[in-house]
Amino acid sequence: PSFFGSSTHSGSIDYRIPAQEIMGVTVNASYTYDPSAVSGSVTKGGVTASNAGSGEAFTLQLSHDSGIEIGGGIEEVNTNSGLTNAKGLDRATGYVKYAAGGLTIAYQEAFENAATSAAVDTGADREAEFMGVAYTMNDLTLSYAESELSTNAISDTAATTAEELTSIQAAYVMGAMTVSIALSETDNLGGTAGDKYEENTLAVSFA
């Protein structure tokens, strides 16, 4: 459910500042501008659709020598639909991560205020929550992650059932070879109660 940044990633201009060191804190920031948000870049000789709208995004990341890292971002898409009461799309996200030795713990939230094309056409707002923990010991890495995506009610329409994702992963390095496995499961797939999707992965790679 990582929807943040999905509207300004194609055909965009991206600028990232050189990392700045301030009193033990490393600062990274970026600015992205997409003249044709959502629809992506046009083909050679093509013309952007009149109602595409432009988009921009800002991100900020702060990391400290103690292992604490925080960051966040804002993404905005301006509609050009020409309809009364039209409103653009807004997204925001924020996270915190802590690493000590071989242990890493992270938590993130994201929110989407959907675009509105007219007074009677209100988009569905979405919320997402993520958490993960990973531990590395010599050549072995183990991790667990879960996330939840919720779609809020739209006017008189009821909210969908929260979509829940979980994954357990492991990787072992033997010389130039890495063997990794992942067991993943999604409950309430697509917001439909009771629908489930499972996927098991085994991969071998060579450096």
mmCIF file with all atom_site columns, C-alpha atoms in Angstrom:
data_model
loop_
_atom_site.group_PDB
_atom_site.id
_atom_site.type_symbol
_atom_site.label_atom_id
_atom_site.label_alt_id
_atom_site.label_comp_id
_atom_site.label_asym_id
_atom_site.label_entity_id
_atom_site.label_seq_id
_atom_site.pdbx_PDB_ins_code
_atom_site.Cartn_x
_atom_site.Cartn_y
_atom_site.Cartn_z
_atom_site.occupancy
_atom_site.B_iso_or_equiv
_atom_site.pdbx_formal_charge
_atom_site.auth_seq_id
_atom_site.auth_comp_id
_atom_site.auth_asym_id
_atom_site.auth_atom_id
_atom_site.pdbx_PDB_model_num
ATOM 1   C CA . PRO A 1 1   ? 0.000   0.000   0.000   1.00 0.00 ? 1   PRO A CA 1
ATOM 2   C CA . SER A 1 2   ? 2.869   2.432   -0.660  1.00 0.00 ? 2   SER A CA 1
ATOM 3   C CA . PHE A 1 3   ? 0.877   5.002   -2.649  1.00 0.00 ? 3   PHE A CA 1
ATOM 4   C CA . PHE A 1 4   ? 3.039   7.990   -1.683  1.00 0.00 ? 4   PHE A CA 1
ATOM 5   C CA . GLY A 1 5   ? 4.976   9.261   -4.717  1.00 0.00 ? 5   GLY A CA 1
ATOM 6   C CA . SER A 1 6   ? 3.021   7.193   -7.226  1.00 0.00 ? 6   SER A CA 1
ATOM 7   C CA . SER A 1 7   ? 1.714   10.264  -9.102  1.00 0.00 ? 7   SER A CA 1
ATOM 8   C CA . THR A 1 8   ? 5.015   12.117  -9.586  1.00 0.00 ? 8   THR A CA 1
ATOM 9   C CA . HIS A 1 9   ? 7.460   9.362   -10.523 1.00 0.00 ? 9   HIS A CA 1
ATOM 10  C CA . SER A 1 10  ? 7.204   9.305   -14.345 1.00 0.00 ? 10  SER A CA 1
ATOM 11  C CA . GLY A 1 11  ? 8.377   12.090  -16.650 1.00 0.00 ? 11  GLY A CA 1
ATOM 12  C CA . SER A 1 12  ? 9.350   14.239  -13.667 1.00 0.00 ? 12  SER A CA 1
ATOM 13  C CA . ILE A 1 13  ? 12.291  16.437  -12.710 1.00 0.00 ? 13  ILE A CA 1
ATOM 14  C CA . ASP A 1 14  ? 13.916  15.455  -9.418  1.00 0.00 ? 14  ASP A CA 1
ATOM 15  C CA . TYR A 1 15  ? 16.481  17.456  -7.426  1.00 0.00 ? 15  TYR A CA 1
ATOM 16  C CA . ARG A 1 16  ? 18.213  16.167  -4.296  1.00 0.00 ? 16  ARG A CA 1
ATOM 17  C CA . ILE A 1 17  ? 20.514  18.322  -2.203  1.00 0.00 ? 17  ILE A CA 1
ATOM 18  C CA . PRO A 1 18  ? 23.992  17.078  -1.315  1.00 0.00 ? 18  PRO A CA 1
ATOM 19  C CA . ALA A 1 19  ? 23.877  15.485  2.148   1.00 0.00 ? 19  ALA A CA 1
ATOM 20  C CA . GLN A 1 20  ? 24.402  18.103  4.865   1.00 0.00 ? 20  GLN A CA 1
ATOM 21  C CA . GLU A 1 21  ? 26.094  17.351  8.212   1.00 0.00 ? 21  GLU A CA 1
ATOM 22  C CA . ILE A 1 22  ? 24.801  19.474  11.102  1.00 0.00 ? 22  ILE A CA 1
ATOM 23  C CA . MET A 1 23  ? 25.843  18.657  14.701  1.00 0.00 ? 23  MET A CA 1
ATOM 24  C CA . GLY A 1 24  ? 25.895  14.911  14.137  1.00 0.00 ? 24  GLY A CA 1
ATOM 25  C CA . VAL A 1 25  ? 22.703  14.938  12.031  1.00 0.00 ? 25  VAL A CA 1
ATOM 26  C CA . THR A 1 26  ? 22.762  14.095  8.334   1.00 0.00 ? 26  THR A CA 1
ATOM 27  C CA . VAL A 1 27  ? 20.129  16.017  6.368   1.00 0.00 ? 27  VAL A CA 1
ATOM 28  C CA . ASN A 1 28  ? 18.789  14.912  2.977   1.00 0.00 ? 28  ASN A CA 1
ATOM 29  C CA . ALA A 1 29  ? 16.001  16.656  1.070   1.00 0.00 ? 29  ALA A CA 1
ATOM 30  C CA . SER A 1 30  ? 14.431  16.427  -2.356  1.00 0.00 ? 30  SER A CA 1
ATOM 31  C CA . TYR A 1 31  ? 12.016  18.260  -4.641  1.00 0.00 ? 31  TYR A CA 1
ATOM 32  C CA . THR A 1 32  ? 10.160  16.666  -7.552  1.00 0.00 ? 32  THR A CA 1
ATOM 33  C CA . TYR A 1 33  ? 8.094   18.363  -10.250 1.00 0.00 ? 33  TYR A CA 1
ATOM 34  C CA . ASP A 1 34  ? 5.943   16.437  -12.724 1.00 0.00 ? 34  ASP A CA 1
ATOM 35  C CA . PRO A 1 35  ? 4.212   18.540  -15.434 1.00 0.00 ? 35  PRO A CA 1
ATOM 36  C CA . SER A 1 36  ? 1.881   15.665  -16.278 1.00 0.00 ? 36  SER A CA 1
ATOM 37  C CA . ALA A 1 37  ? 1.168   13.928  -12.980 1.00 0.00 ? 37  ALA A CA 1
ATOM 38  C CA . VAL A 1 38  ? -0.653  10.582  -12.868 1.00 0.00 ? 38  VAL A CA 1
ATOM 39  C CA . SER A 1 39  ? -0.696  10.153  -16.652 1.00 0.00 ? 39  SER A CA 1
ATOM 40  C CA . GLY A 1 40  ? 3.103   9.915   -16.956 1.00 0.00 ? 40  GLY A CA 1
ATOM 41  C CA . SER A 1 41  ? 5.334   11.294  -19.690 1.00 0.00 ? 41  SER A CA 1
ATOM 42  C CA . VAL A 1 42  ? 3.943   11.752  -23.198 1.00 0.00 ? 42  VAL A CA 1
ATOM 43  C CA . THR A 1 43  ? 5.246   9.906   -26.264 1.00 0.00 ? 43  THR A CA 1
ATOM 44  C CA . LYS A 1 44  ? 7.519   11.571  -28.811 1.00 0.00 ? 44  LYS A CA 1
ATOM 45  C CA . GLY A 1 45  ? 5.576   14.299  -30.561 1.00 0.00 ? 45  GLY A CA 1
ATOM 46  C CA . GLY A 1 46  ? 2.626   13.810  -28.199 1.00 0.00 ? 46  GLY A CA 1
ATOM 47  C CA . VAL A 1 47  ? 0.669   16.391  -26.261 1.00 0.00 ? 47  VAL A CA 1
ATOM 48  C CA . THR A 1 48  ? -0.245  16.220  -22.589 1.00 0.00 ? 48  THR A CA 1
ATOM 49  C CA . ALA A 1 49  ? -3.953  15.794  -21.907 1.00 0.00 ? 49  ALA A CA 1
ATOM 50  C CA . SER A 1 50  ? -5.661  19.077  -20.987 1.00 0.00 ? 50  SER A CA 1
ATOM 51  C CA . ASN A 1 51  ? -6.953  17.709  -17.675 1.00 0.00 ? 51  ASN A CA 1
ATOM 52  C CA . ALA A 1 52  ? -3.750  15.964  -16.583 1.00 0.00 ? 52  ALA A CA 1
ATOM 53  C CA . GLY A 1 53  ? -2.629  18.555  -14.031 1.00 0.00 ? 53  GLY A CA 1
ATOM 54  C CA . SER A 1 54  ? 0.865   19.005  -12.642 1.00 0.00 ? 54  SER A CA 1
ATOM 55  C CA . GLY A 1 55  ? 2.283   17.547  -9.451  1.00 0.00 ? 55  GLY A CA 1
ATOM 56  C CA . GLU A 1 56  ? 5.093   18.180  -7.007  1.00 0.00 ? 56  GLU A CA 1
ATOM 57  C CA . ALA A 1 57  ? 6.576   16.424  -4.009  1.00 0.00 ? 57  ALA A CA 1
ATOM 58  C CA . PHE A 1 58  ? 8.906   17.322  -1.145  1.00 0.00 ? 58  PHE A CA 1
ATOM 59  C CA . THR A 1 59  ? 10.821  14.936  1.124   1.00 0.00 ? 59  THR A CA 1
ATOM 60  C CA . LEU A 1 60  ? 13.059  15.430  4.161   1.00 0.00 ? 60  LEU A CA 1
ATOM 61  C CA . GLN A 1 61  ? 15.248  12.870  5.928   1.00 0.00 ? 61  GLN A CA 1
ATOM 62  C CA . LEU A 1 62  ? 17.190  13.326  9.188   1.00 0.00 ? 62  LEU A CA 1
ATOM 63  C CA . SER A 1 63  ? 19.535  10.660  10.521  1.00 0.00 ? 63  SER A CA 1
ATOM 64  C CA . HIS A 1 64  ? 21.647  10.771  13.681  1.00 0.00 ? 64  HIS A CA 1
ATOM 65  C CA . ASP A 1 65  ? 24.837  8.947   14.653  1.00 0.00 ? 65  ASP A CA 1
ATOM 66  C CA . SER A 1 66  ? 22.889  7.231   17.449  1.00 0.00 ? 66  SER A CA 1
ATOM 67  C CA . GLY A 1 67  ? 21.025  5.138   14.861  1.00 0.00 ? 67  GLY A CA 1
ATOM 68  C CA . ILE A 1 68  ? 17.776  7.127   14.878  1.00 0.00 ? 68  ILE A CA 1
ATOM 69  C CA . GLU A 1 69  ? 16.369  8.238   11.531  1.00 0.00 ? 69  GLU A CA 1
ATOM 70  C CA . ILE A 1 70  ? 13.168  10.159  10.800  1.00 0.00 ? 70  ILE A CA 1
ATOM 71  C CA . GLY A 1 71  ? 11.718  11.369  7.540   1.00 0.00 ? 71  GLY A CA 1
ATOM 72  C CA . GLY A 1 72  ? 8.605   12.385  5.706   1.00 0.00 ? 72  GLY A CA 1
ATOM 73  C CA . GLY A 1 73  ? 7.159   13.879  2.581   1.00 0.00 ? 73  GLY A CA 1
ATOM 74  C CA . ILE A 1 74  ? 4.281   15.758  0.970   1.00 0.00 ? 74  ILE A CA 1
ATOM 75  C CA . GLU A 1 75  ? 2.909   15.131  -2.526  1.00 0.00 ? 75  GLU A CA 1
ATOM 76  C CA . GLU A 1 76  ? 0.355   17.360  -4.280  1.00 0.00 ? 76  GLU A CA 1
ATOM 77  C CA . VAL A 1 77  ? -1.357  16.983  -7.659  1.00 0.00 ? 77  VAL A CA 1
ATOM 78  C CA . ASN A 1 78  ? -3.211  19.970  -9.107  1.00 0.00 ? 78  ASN A CA 1
ATOM 79  C CA . THR A 1 79  ? -6.301  19.052  -11.124 1.00 0.00 ? 79  THR A CA 1
ATOM 80  C CA . ASN A 1 80  ? -7.196  20.953  -14.259 1.00 0.00 ? 80  ASN A CA 1
ATOM 81  C CA . SER A 1 81  ? -10.586 19.381  -14.883 1.00 0.00 ? 81  SER A CA 1
ATOM 82  C CA . GLY A 1 82  ? -12.461 22.649  -15.299 1.00 0.00 ? 82  GLY A CA 1
ATOM 83  C CA . LEU A 1 83  ? -15.307 21.383  -13.114 1.00 0.00 ? 83  LEU A CA 1
ATOM 84  C CA . THR A 1 84  ? -16.908 23.324  -10.286 1.00 0.00 ? 84  THR A CA 1
ATOM 85  C CA . ASN A 1 85  ? -15.369 22.632  -6.865  1.00 0.00 ? 85  ASN A CA 1
ATOM 86  C CA . ALA A 1 86  ? -12.571 20.549  -8.381  1.00 0.00 ? 86  ALA A CA 1
ATOM 87  C CA . LYS A 1 87  ? -9.813  19.824  -5.845  1.00 0.00 ? 87  LYS A CA 1
ATOM 88  C CA . GLY A 1 88  ? -6.390  18.266  -6.192  1.00 0.00 ? 88  GLY A CA 1
ATOM 89  C CA . LEU A 1 89  ? -4.887  15.142  -4.685  1.00 0.00 ? 89  LEU A CA 1
ATOM 90  C CA . ASP A 1 90  ? -2.836  15.412  -1.475  1.00 0.00 ? 90  ASP A CA 1
ATOM 91  C CA . ARG A 1 91  ? -0.599  12.752  0.073   1.00 0.00 ? 91  ARG A CA 1
ATOM 92  C CA . ALA A 1 92  ? 1.664   12.769  3.124   1.00 0.00 ? 92  ALA A CA 1
ATOM 93  C CA . THR A 1 93  ? 3.897   10.230  4.835   1.00 0.00 ? 93  THR A CA 1
ATOM 94  C CA . GLY A 1 94  ? 6.215   10.055  7.833   1.00 0.00 ? 94  GLY A CA 1
ATOM 95  C CA . TYR A 1 95  ? 8.457   7.382   9.342   1.00 0.00 ? 95  TYR A CA 1
ATOM 96  C CA . VAL A 1 96  ? 10.900  6.653   12.135  1.00 0.00 ? 96  VAL A CA 1
ATOM 97  C CA . LYS A 1 97  ? 13.644  4.028   12.093  1.00 0.00 ? 97  LYS A CA 1
ATOM 98  C CA . TYR A 1 98  ? 16.133  2.856   14.718  1.00 0.00 ? 98  TYR A CA 1
ATOM 99  C CA . ALA A 1 99  ? 19.202  0.698   14.098  1.00 0.00 ? 99  ALA A CA 1
ATOM 100 C CA . ALA A 1 100 ? 21.543  -0.722  16.743  1.00 0.00 ? 100 ALA A CA 1
ATOM 101 C CA . GLY A 1 101 ? 24.062  -3.414  15.921  1.00 0.00 ? 101 GLY A CA 1
ATOM 102 C CA . GLY A 1 102 ? 22.312  -5.970  13.746  1.00 0.00 ? 102 GLY A CA 1
ATOM 103 C CA . LEU A 1 103 ? 18.797  -4.903  14.800  1.00 0.00 ? 103 LEU A CA 1
ATOM 104 C CA . THR A 1 104 ? 16.626  -2.477  12.820  1.00 0.00 ? 104 THR A CA 1
ATOM 105 C CA . ILE A 1 105 ? 13.086  -1.412  13.754  1.00 0.00 ? 105 ILE A CA 1
ATOM 106 C CA . ALA A 1 106 ? 10.921  0.893   11.624  1.00 0.00 ? 106 ALA A CA 1
ATOM 107 C CA . TYR A 1 107 ? 7.411   2.381   11.614  1.00 0.00 ? 107 TYR A CA 1
ATOM 108 C CA . GLN A 1 108 ? 5.646   4.472   8.961   1.00 0.00 ? 108 GLN A CA 1
ATOM 109 C CA . GLU A 1 109 ? 2.260   6.045   8.253   1.00 0.00 ? 109 GLU A CA 1
ATOM 110 C CA . ALA A 1 110 ? 0.811   7.515   5.058   1.00 0.00 ? 110 ALA A CA 1
ATOM 111 C CA . PHE A 1 111 ? -2.388  9.387   4.229   1.00 0.00 ? 111 PHE A CA 1
ATOM 112 C CA . GLU A 1 112 ? -4.112  10.271  0.955   1.00 0.00 ? 112 GLU A CA 1
ATOM 113 C CA . ASN A 1 113 ? -6.768  12.959  0.543   1.00 0.00 ? 113 ASN A CA 1
ATOM 114 C CA . ALA A 1 114 ? -8.289  11.958  -2.797  1.00 0.00 ? 114 ALA A CA 1
ATOM 115 C CA . ALA A 1 115 ? -8.997  14.391  -5.611  1.00 0.00 ? 115 ALA A CA 1
ATOM 116 C CA . THR A 1 116 ? -12.506 15.765  -6.048  1.00 0.00 ? 116 THR A CA 1
ATOM 117 C CA . SER A 1 117 ? -13.625 16.413  -9.629  1.00 0.00 ? 117 SER A CA 1
ATOM 118 C CA . ALA A 1 118 ? -16.996 17.951  -8.708  1.00 0.00 ? 118 ALA A CA 1
ATOM 119 C CA . ALA A 1 119 ? -19.203 18.648  -5.705  1.00 0.00 ? 119 ALA A CA 1
ATOM 120 C CA . VAL A 1 120 ? -20.921 15.255  -6.082  1.00 0.00 ? 120 VAL A CA 1
ATOM 121 C CA . ASP A 1 121 ? -17.824 13.291  -7.086  1.00 0.00 ? 121 ASP A CA 1
ATOM 122 C CA . THR A 1 122 ? -15.728 12.884  -3.949  1.00 0.00 ? 122 THR A CA 1
ATOM 123 C CA . GLY A 1 123 ? -12.808 10.476  -4.049  1.00 0.00 ? 123 GLY A CA 1
ATOM 124 C CA . ALA A 1 124 ? -12.072 7.946   -1.308  1.00 0.00 ? 124 ALA A CA 1
ATOM 125 C CA . ASP A 1 125 ? -9.402  8.884   1.241   1.00 0.00 ? 125 ASP A CA 1
ATOM 126 C CA . ARG A 1 126 ? -6.868  6.208   2.163   1.00 0.00 ? 126 ARG A CA 1
ATOM 127 C CA . GLU A 1 127 ? -4.653  5.528   5.167   1.00 0.00 ? 127 GLU A CA 1
ATOM 128 C CA . ALA A 1 128 ? -1.706  3.137   5.414   1.00 0.00 ? 128 ALA A CA 1
ATOM 129 C CA . GLU A 1 129 ? 0.369   1.901   8.337   1.00 0.00 ? 129 GLU A CA 1
ATOM 130 C CA . PHE A 1 130 ? 3.643   -0.052  8.142   1.00 0.00 ? 130 PHE A CA 1
ATOM 131 C CA . MET A 1 131 ? 6.008   -1.655  10.631  1.00 0.00 ? 131 MET A CA 1
ATOM 132 C CA . GLY A 1 132 ? 9.011   -3.909  10.306  1.00 0.00 ? 132 GLY A CA 1
ATOM 133 C CA . VAL A 1 133 ? 11.874  -5.449  12.260  1.00 0.00 ? 133 VAL A CA 1
ATOM 134 C CA . ALA A 1 134 ? 15.046  -7.032  10.895  1.00 0.00 ? 134 ALA A CA 1
ATOM 135 C CA . TYR A 1 135 ? 18.037  -8.699  12.525  1.00 0.00 ? 135 TYR A CA 1
ATOM 136 C CA . THR A 1 136 ? 21.354  -9.566  10.910  1.00 0.00 ? 136 THR A CA 1
ATOM 137 C CA . MET A 1 137 ? 23.774  -12.012 12.536  1.00 0.00 ? 137 MET A CA 1
ATOM 138 C CA . ASN A 1 138 ? 26.927  -12.767 10.552  1.00 0.00 ? 138 ASN A CA 1
ATOM 139 C CA . ASP A 1 139 ? 25.683  -14.183 7.217   1.00 0.00 ? 139 ASP A CA 1
ATOM 140 C CA . LEU A 1 140 ? 22.039  -14.642 8.264   1.00 0.00 ? 140 LEU A CA 1
ATOM 141 C CA . THR A 1 141 ? 19.305  -11.989 8.085   1.00 0.00 ? 141 THR A CA 1
ATOM 142 C CA . LEU A 1 142 ? 15.777  -12.460 9.426   1.00 0.00 ? 142 LEU A CA 1
ATOM 143 C CA . SER A 1 143 ? 12.933  -9.958  9.056   1.00 0.00 ? 143 SER A CA 1
ATOM 144 C CA . TYR A 1 144 ? 9.225   -9.549  9.708   1.00 0.00 ? 144 TYR A CA 1
ATOM 145 C CA . ALA A 1 145 ? 6.956   -6.832  8.349   1.00 0.00 ? 145 ALA A CA 1
ATOM 146 C CA . GLU A 1 146 ? 3.274   -6.017  8.329   1.00 0.00 ? 146 GLU A CA 1
ATOM 147 C CA . SER A 1 147 ? 1.140   -3.248  6.867   1.00 0.00 ? 147 SER A CA 1
ATOM 148 C CA . GLU A 1 148 ? -2.488  -2.208  6.700   1.00 0.00 ? 148 GLU A CA 1
ATOM 149 C CA . LEU A 1 149 ? -4.380  -0.219  4.065   1.00 0.00 ? 149 LEU A CA 1
ATOM 150 C CA . SER A 1 150 ? -7.747  1.356   4.912   1.00 0.00 ? 150 SER A CA 1
ATOM 151 C CA . THR A 1 151 ? -10.144 3.093   2.531   1.00 0.00 ? 151 THR A CA 1
ATOM 152 C CA . ASN A 1 152 ? -12.475 5.478   4.325   1.00 0.00 ? 152 ASN A CA 1
ATOM 153 C CA . ALA A 1 153 ? -16.192 5.900   3.673   1.00 0.00 ? 153 ALA A CA 1
ATOM 154 C CA . ILE A 1 154 ? -17.250 7.975   0.653   1.00 0.00 ? 154 ILE A CA 1
ATOM 155 C CA . SER A 1 155 ? -20.346 10.086  1.395   1.00 0.00 ? 155 SER A CA 1
ATOM 156 C CA . ASP A 1 156 ? -23.062 7.431   1.905   1.00 0.00 ? 156 ASP A CA 1
ATOM 157 C CA . THR A 1 157 ? -20.831 4.551   0.783   1.00 0.00 ? 157 THR A CA 1
ATOM 158 C CA . ALA A 1 158 ? -19.417 2.391   3.583   1.00 0.00 ? 158 ALA A CA 1
ATOM 159 C CA . ALA A 1 159 ? -15.682 2.037   4.084   1.00 0.00 ? 159 ALA A CA 1
ATOM 160 C CA . THR A 1 160 ? -13.997 -1.089  2.744   1.00 0.00 ? 160 THR A CA 1
ATOM 161 C CA . THR A 1 161 ? -12.509 -3.739  5.019   1.00 0.00 ? 161 THR A CA 1
ATOM 162 C CA . ALA A 1 162 ? -8.907  -2.967  5.955   1.00 0.00 ? 162 ALA A CA 1
ATOM 163 C CA . GLU A 1 163 ? -6.391  -4.836  3.783   1.00 0.00 ? 163 GLU A CA 1
ATOM 164 C CA . GLU A 1 164 ? -3.695  -6.488  5.925   1.00 0.00 ? 164 GLU A CA 1
ATOM 165 C CA . LEU A 1 165 ? -0.319  -7.679  4.645   1.00 0.00 ? 165 LEU A CA 1
ATOM 166 C CA . THR A 1 166 ? 2.323   -9.688  6.516   1.00 0.00 ? 166 THR A CA 1
ATOM 167 C CA . SER A 1 167 ? 5.659   -11.150 5.425   1.00 0.00 ? 167 SER A CA 1
ATOM 168 C CA . ILE A 1 168 ? 8.426   -13.235 7.031   1.00 0.00 ? 168 ILE A CA 1
ATOM 169 C CA . GLN A 1 169 ? 11.763  -13.257 5.228   1.00 0.00 ? 169 GLN A CA 1
ATOM 170 C CA . ALA A 1 170 ? 15.195  -14.818 5.620   1.00 0.00 ? 170 ALA A CA 1
ATOM 171 C CA . ALA A 1 171 ? 18.436  -14.604 3.662   1.00 0.00 ? 171 ALA A CA 1
ATOM 172 C CA . TYR A 1 172 ? 21.710  -16.517 4.064   1.00 0.00 ? 172 TYR A CA 1
ATOM 173 C CA . VAL A 1 173 ? 24.991  -15.644 2.355   1.00 0.00 ? 173 VAL A CA 1
ATOM 174 C CA . MET A 1 174 ? 27.443  -18.415 1.428   1.00 0.00 ? 174 MET A CA 1
ATOM 175 C CA . GLY A 1 175 ? 30.434  -16.943 -0.334  1.00 0.00 ? 175 GLY A CA 1
ATOM 176 C CA . ALA A 1 176 ? 29.198  -15.513 -3.637  1.00 0.00 ? 176 ALA A CA 1
ATOM 177 C CA . MET A 1 177 ? 25.777  -17.146 -3.290  1.00 0.00 ? 177 MET A CA 1
ATOM 178 C CA . THR A 1 178 ? 22.739  -15.828 -1.424  1.00 0.00 ? 178 THR A CA 1
ATOM 179 C CA . VAL A 1 179 ? 19.718  -17.991 -0.632  1.00 0.00 ? 179 VAL A CA 1
ATOM 180 C CA . SER A 1 180 ? 16.546  -16.145 0.403   1.00 0.00 ? 180 SER A CA 1
ATOM 181 C CA . ILE A 1 181 ? 12.992  -17.143 1.239   1.00 0.00 ? 181 ILE A CA 1
ATOM 182 C CA . ALA A 1 182 ? 9.821   -15.166 1.924   1.00 0.00 ? 182 ALA A CA 1
ATOM 183 C CA . LEU A 1 183 ? 6.391   -16.187 3.189   1.00 0.00 ? 183 LEU A CA 1
ATOM 184 C CA . SER A 1 184 ? 3.812   -13.487 2.454   1.00 0.00 ? 184 SER A CA 1
ATOM 185 C CA . GLU A 1 185 ? 0.068   -13.274 3.096   1.00 0.00 ? 185 GLU A CA 1
ATOM 186 C CA . THR A 1 186 ? -2.633  -10.695 2.368   1.00 0.00 ? 186 THR A CA 1
ATOM 187 C CA . ASP A 1 187 ? -5.997  -10.717 4.158   1.00 0.00 ? 187 ASP A CA 1
ATOM 188 C CA . ASN A 1 188 ? -9.077  -8.900  2.830   1.00 0.00 ? 188 ASN A CA 1
ATOM 189 C CA . LEU A 1 189 ? -7.486  -8.505  -0.576  1.00 0.00 ? 189 LEU A CA 1
ATOM 190 C CA . GLY A 1 190 ? -8.686  -5.380  -2.374  1.00 0.00 ? 190 GLY A CA 1
ATOM 191 C CA . GLY A 1 191 ? -10.792 -4.449  0.651   1.00 0.00 ? 191 GLY A CA 1
ATOM 192 C CA . THR A 1 192 ? -13.047 -7.501  0.248   1.00 0.00 ? 192 THR A CA 1
ATOM 193 C CA . ALA A 1 193 ? -13.632 -9.281  3.548   1.00 0.00 ? 193 ALA A CA 1
ATOM 194 C CA . GLY A 1 194 ? -12.478 -12.909 3.532   1.00 0.00 ? 194 GLY A CA 1
ATOM 195 C CA . ASP A 1 195 ? -10.432 -12.726 0.319   1.00 0.00 ? 195 ASP A CA 1
ATOM 196 C CA . LYS A 1 196 ? -6.893  -14.006 0.906   1.00 0.00 ? 196 LYS A CA 1
ATOM 197 C CA . TYR A 1 197 ? -3.711  -14.140 -1.171  1.00 0.00 ? 197 TYR A CA 1
ATOM 198 C CA . GLU A 1 198 ? -0.580  -16.102 -0.239  1.00 0.00 ? 198 GLU A CA 1
ATOM 199 C CA . GLU A 1 199 ? 2.808   -16.175 -1.909  1.00 0.00 ? 199 GLU A CA 1
ATOM 200 C CA . ASN A 1 200 ? 5.940   -18.169 -1.034  1.00 0.00 ? 200 ASN A CA 1
ATOM 201 C CA . THR A 1 201 ? 9.251   -17.247 -2.623  1.00 0.00 ? 201 THR A CA 1
ATOM 202 C CA . LEU A 1 202 ? 12.578  -19.075 -2.869  1.00 0.00 ? 202 LEU A CA 1
ATOM 203 C CA . ALA A 1 203 ? 15.447  -17.326 -4.626  1.00 0.00 ? 203 ALA A CA 1
ATOM 204 C CA . VAL A 1 204 ? 19.127  -18.043 -5.247  1.00 0.00 ? 204 VAL A CA 1
ATOM 205 C CA . SER A 1 205 ? 21.455  -15.331 -6.522  1.00 0.00 ? 205 SER A CA 1
ATOM 206 C CA . PHE A 1 206 ? 25.176  -15.177 -7.352  1.00 0.00 ? 206 PHE A CA 1
ATOM 207 C CA . ALA A 1 207 ? 27.424  -12.141 -6.999  1.00 0.00 ? 207 ALA A CA 1
#
